[in-house]
XYZ file of C-alpha atoms in Angstrom:
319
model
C -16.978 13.345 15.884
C -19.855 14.752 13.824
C -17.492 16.376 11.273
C -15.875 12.318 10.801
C -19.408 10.678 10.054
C -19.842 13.991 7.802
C -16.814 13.096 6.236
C -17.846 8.860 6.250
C -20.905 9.524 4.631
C -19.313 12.014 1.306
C -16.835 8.984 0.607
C -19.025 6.525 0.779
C -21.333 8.627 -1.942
C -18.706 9.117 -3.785
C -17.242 5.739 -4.110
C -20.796 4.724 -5.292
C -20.665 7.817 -7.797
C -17.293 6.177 -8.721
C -18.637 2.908 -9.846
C -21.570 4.474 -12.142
C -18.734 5.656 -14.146
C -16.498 2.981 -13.828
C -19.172 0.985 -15.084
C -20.334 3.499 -17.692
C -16.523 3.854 -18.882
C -15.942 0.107 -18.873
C -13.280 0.080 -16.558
C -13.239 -3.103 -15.315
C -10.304 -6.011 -14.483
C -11.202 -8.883 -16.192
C -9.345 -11.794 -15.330
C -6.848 -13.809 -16.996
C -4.389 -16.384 -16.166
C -2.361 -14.354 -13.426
C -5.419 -12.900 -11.532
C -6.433 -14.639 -8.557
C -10.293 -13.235 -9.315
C -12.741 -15.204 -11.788
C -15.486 -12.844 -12.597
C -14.903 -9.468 -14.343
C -14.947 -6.705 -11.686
C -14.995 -2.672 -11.237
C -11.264 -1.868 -10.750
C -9.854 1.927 -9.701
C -12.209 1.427 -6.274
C -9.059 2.900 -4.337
C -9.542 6.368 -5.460
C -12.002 6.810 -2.768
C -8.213 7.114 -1.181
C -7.984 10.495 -3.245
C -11.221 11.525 -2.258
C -10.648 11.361 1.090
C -7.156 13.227 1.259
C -8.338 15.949 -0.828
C -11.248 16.125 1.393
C -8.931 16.549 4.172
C -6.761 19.306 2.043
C -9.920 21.564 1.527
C -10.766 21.415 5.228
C -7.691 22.091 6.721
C -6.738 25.321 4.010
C -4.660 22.890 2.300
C -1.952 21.588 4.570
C 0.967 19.465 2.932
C 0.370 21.768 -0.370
C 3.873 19.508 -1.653
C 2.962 16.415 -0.720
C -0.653 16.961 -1.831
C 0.904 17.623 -5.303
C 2.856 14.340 -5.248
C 0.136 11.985 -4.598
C -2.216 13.981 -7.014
C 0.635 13.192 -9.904
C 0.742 9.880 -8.930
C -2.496 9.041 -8.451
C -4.058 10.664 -11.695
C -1.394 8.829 -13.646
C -1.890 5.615 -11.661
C -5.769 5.912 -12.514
C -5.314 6.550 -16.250
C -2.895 3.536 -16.610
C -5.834 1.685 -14.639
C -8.051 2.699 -17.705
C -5.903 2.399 -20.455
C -2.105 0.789 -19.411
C 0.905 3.166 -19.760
C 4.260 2.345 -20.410
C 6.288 1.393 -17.185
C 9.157 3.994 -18.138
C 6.521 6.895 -17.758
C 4.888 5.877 -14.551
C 8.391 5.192 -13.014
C 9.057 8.685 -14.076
C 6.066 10.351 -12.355
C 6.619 8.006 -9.042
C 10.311 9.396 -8.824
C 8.996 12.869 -9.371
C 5.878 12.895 -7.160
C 8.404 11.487 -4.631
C 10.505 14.501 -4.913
C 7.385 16.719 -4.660
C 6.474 14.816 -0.816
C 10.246 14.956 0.442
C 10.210 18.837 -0.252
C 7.427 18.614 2.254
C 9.201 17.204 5.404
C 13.207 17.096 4.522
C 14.890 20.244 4.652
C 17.065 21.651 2.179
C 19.737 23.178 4.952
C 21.655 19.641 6.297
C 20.122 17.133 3.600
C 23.294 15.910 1.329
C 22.675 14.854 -1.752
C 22.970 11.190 -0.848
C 20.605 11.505 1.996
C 17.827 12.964 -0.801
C 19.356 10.142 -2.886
C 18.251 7.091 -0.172
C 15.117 8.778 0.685
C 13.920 8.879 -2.907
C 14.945 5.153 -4.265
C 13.625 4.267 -0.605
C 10.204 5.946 -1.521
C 9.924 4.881 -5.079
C 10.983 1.319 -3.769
C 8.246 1.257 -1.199
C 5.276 2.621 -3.555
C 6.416 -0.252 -5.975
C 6.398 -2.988 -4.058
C 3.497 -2.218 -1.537
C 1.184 -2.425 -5.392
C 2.789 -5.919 -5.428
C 1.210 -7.107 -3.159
C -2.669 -5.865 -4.273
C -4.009 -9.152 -5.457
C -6.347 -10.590 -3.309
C -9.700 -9.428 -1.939
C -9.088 -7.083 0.950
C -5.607 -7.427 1.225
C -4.611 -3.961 0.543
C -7.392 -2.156 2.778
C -6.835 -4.548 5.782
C -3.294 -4.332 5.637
C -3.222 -0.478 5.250
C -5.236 -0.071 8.487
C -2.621 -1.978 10.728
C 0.086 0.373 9.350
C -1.886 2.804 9.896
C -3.205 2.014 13.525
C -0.044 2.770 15.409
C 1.233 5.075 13.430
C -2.110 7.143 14.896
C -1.395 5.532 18.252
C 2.663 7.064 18.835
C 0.860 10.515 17.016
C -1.122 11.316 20.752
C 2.148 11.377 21.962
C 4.793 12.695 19.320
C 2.709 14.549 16.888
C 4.243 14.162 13.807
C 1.455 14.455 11.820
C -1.949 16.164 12.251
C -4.172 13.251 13.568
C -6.968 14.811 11.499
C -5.051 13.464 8.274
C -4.462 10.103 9.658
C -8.625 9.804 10.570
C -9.470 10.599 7.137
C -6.813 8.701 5.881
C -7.944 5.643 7.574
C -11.739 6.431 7.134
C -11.068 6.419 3.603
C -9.966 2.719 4.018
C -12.613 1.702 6.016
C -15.178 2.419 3.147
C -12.931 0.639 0.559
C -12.918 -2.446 2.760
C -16.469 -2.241 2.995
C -16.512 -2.751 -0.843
C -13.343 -5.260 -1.329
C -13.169 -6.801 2.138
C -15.875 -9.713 1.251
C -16.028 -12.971 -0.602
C -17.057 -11.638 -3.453
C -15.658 -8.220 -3.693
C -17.649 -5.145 -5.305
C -14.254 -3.234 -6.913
C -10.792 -3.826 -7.067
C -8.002 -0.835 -5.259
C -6.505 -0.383 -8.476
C -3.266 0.850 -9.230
C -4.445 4.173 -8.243
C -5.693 2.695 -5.005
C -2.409 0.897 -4.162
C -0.212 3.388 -5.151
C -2.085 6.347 -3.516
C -2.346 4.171 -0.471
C 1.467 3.461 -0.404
C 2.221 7.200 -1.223
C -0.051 8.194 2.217
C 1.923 5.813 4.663
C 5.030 6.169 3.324
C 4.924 9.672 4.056
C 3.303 9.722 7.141
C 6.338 6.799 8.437
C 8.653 9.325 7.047
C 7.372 12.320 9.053
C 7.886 10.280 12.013
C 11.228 8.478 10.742
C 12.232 12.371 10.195
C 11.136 13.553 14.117
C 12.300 10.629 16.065
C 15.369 9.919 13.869
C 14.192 6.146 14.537
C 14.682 4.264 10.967
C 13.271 1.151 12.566
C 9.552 2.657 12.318
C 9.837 1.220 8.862
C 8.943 -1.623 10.577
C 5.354 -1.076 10.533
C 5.366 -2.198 7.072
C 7.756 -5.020 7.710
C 5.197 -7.993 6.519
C 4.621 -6.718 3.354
C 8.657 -5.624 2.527
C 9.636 -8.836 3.273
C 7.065 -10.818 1.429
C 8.158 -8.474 -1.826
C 11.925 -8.118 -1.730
C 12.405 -11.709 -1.381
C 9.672 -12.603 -4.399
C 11.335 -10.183 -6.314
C 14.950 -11.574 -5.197
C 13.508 -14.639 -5.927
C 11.781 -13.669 -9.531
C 15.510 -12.237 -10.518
C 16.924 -15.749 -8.971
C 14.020 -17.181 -11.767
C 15.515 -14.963 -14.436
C 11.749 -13.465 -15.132
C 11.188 -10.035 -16.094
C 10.490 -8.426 -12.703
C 8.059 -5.467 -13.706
C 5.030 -8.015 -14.943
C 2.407 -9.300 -13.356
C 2.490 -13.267 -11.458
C 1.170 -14.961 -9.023
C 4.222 -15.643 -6.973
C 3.876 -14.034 -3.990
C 3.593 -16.078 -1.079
C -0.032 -14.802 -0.154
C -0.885 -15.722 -3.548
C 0.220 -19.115 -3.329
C -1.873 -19.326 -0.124
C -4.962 -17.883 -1.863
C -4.284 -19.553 -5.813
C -2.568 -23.176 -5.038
C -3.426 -23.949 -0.690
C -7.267 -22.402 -1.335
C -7.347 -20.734 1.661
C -10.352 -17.902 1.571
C -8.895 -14.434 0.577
C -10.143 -12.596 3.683
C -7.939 -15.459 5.393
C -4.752 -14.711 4.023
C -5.830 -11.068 3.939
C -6.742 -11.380 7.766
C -3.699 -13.265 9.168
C -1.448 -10.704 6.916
C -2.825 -8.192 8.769
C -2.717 -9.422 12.397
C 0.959 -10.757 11.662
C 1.634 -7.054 11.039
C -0.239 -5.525 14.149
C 1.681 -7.993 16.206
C 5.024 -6.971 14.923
C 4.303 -3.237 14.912
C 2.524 -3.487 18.806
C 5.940 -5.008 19.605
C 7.665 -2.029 18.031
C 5.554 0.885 19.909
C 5.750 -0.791 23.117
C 9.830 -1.771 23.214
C 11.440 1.019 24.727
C 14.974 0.347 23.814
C 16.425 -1.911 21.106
C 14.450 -0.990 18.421
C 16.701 -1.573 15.908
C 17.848 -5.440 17.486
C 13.768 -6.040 17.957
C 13.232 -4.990 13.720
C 16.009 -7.186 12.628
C 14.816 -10.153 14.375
C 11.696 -9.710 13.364
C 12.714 -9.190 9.455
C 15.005 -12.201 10.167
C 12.128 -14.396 11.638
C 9.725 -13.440 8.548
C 12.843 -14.283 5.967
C 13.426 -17.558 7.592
C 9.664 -18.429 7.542
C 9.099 -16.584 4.026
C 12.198 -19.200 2.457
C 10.840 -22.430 4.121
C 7.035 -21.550 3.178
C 8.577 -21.327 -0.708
C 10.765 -24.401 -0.127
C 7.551 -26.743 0.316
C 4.561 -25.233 -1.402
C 5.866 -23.309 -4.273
C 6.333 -26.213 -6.564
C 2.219 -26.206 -6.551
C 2.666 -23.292 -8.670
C 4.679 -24.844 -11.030
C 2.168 -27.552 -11.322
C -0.209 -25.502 -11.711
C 1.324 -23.364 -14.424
C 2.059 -26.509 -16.581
């Protein structure tokens, strides 16, 4: 326990040594007609996600060494384009390599076909992508990463996939970013570094358990979010708008932007929608796969009628 509020206390320093040089760098979001913030604010606040993994890799004699390189590609090049923007080609580039790096970690070279390295790197790549999708509103992001994370640490006491150690830090990590972001008026934005990171650490920890249980329906426990950005983007393509720039079409974003309902709101109900689902997951014994396609069914159905009567208040409002 001691070691933990140890550990608490260094992230929570360095996050504030963070924003002195954020704010001595100028690097800052400042918002324009697709932001759902008004003020100008410290952005790249997710690194603290870094911190804390890295933390975790010195203590532990550097366990994961291939995923550790992964996310430390990604999330270098994630900050930089959160300082000065990249070009989309590149940073596609390093997620599809830093990808590669994590799979080495947990899928074998002996039995893995091609096509199975294939899936599991779109799949990755995919998931990264569209979990930074949805980082738009104030605590969104850390909320939402710590009911993916919660069960994933719950069905670890009993199948120990992953060392729990990585999955405290992991989450304690979060709990001092939503300290910062998780409030009305939010102290620093997750950044593409934050999101990204973030997405790289569950993604690979709901592989390592996808990979020991051979249970594909574990996916599940980031169900809410996958459905919300498939179908945007599904719908964005139906739009014939270029899919890779920023909007505010996302169906939490309507809630927050056009219906005016309080970020932590939308952030909050996002992220109890998700526990729910995933609680049903852990605690199903059979039909796992039956139980995640009703539920991705339900959230489609209720993701299409939401758009179907409030999404022309975006249209108003972008006239």
């Amino acid at each position: 326990m001691i070691k933990y509020l140890i550990c608490l206390i260094v992230l929570f320093l360095l996050e504030m040594a963070y924003f002195k040089i954020a704010e001595r760098l100028n690097i800052v979001d400042r918002p324009n007609s697709r932001s759902s913030h008004t003020v100008v604010t410290l952005r790249g606040g997710g690194i603290v996600f870094l911190f804390g993994v890295w933390l975790y890799a010195a203590a532990t004699g550097w366990m994961y060494p291939w995923f550790l390189g992964g996310l430390t590609l990604v999330g270098l090049v994630s900050f930089a384009d959160d300082v000065r923007p990249l070009p989309y080609l590149l940073r596609l580039v390093v997620q599809f390599v830093a990808v590669a790096l994590m799979l080495v970690q947990f899928l074998p070279w002996s039995g893995a076909t091609v096509w199975m390295w294939a899936l599991w790197l779109i799949a990755g790549v995919g998931f990264v992508n569209a979990y930074n999708f949805m980082d738009g509103i104030n605590g969104i992001t850390g909320a939402y990463s710590l009911a993916v994370l919660a069960p994933l640490i719950y069905l670890d006491r009993r199948l120990d996939f992953i060392d729990m150690s990585f999955l405290y830090v992991v989450g304690l990590s979060l709990l001092v970013f939503c300290f910062f972001n998780f409030r009305k008026r939010e102290r620093c934005f997750a950044g593409d570094v934050g999101s990204i990171s973030m997405a790289f650490i569950l993604f690979f920890a709901i592989a390592r358990l996808v990979a020991a249980t051979g249970d594909y329906s574990y996916f599940l426990f980031a169900g809410v979010y996958g459905v919300d950005a498939v179908l945007t983007i599904c719908h964005r393509i139906m739009l014939r708008e270029n899919i890779v720039r920023s909007h505010r079409k996302h169906a939490y974003q309507l809630m927050a932007n056009e219906l005016h309902i309080p970020h932590m709101v939308v952030a909050g109900g996002y992220t109890a929608l998700q526990l729910a689902l995933s609680a049903g997951l852990v605690f199903l014994k059979d039909f796992h796969y039956l139980y995640a396609g009703c539920a991705i069914g339900a959230l489609s159905v209720a993701y299409i009628v939401f758009m179907r009567r409030y999404f022309h208040l975006h249209d108003e409002t972008q006239a």
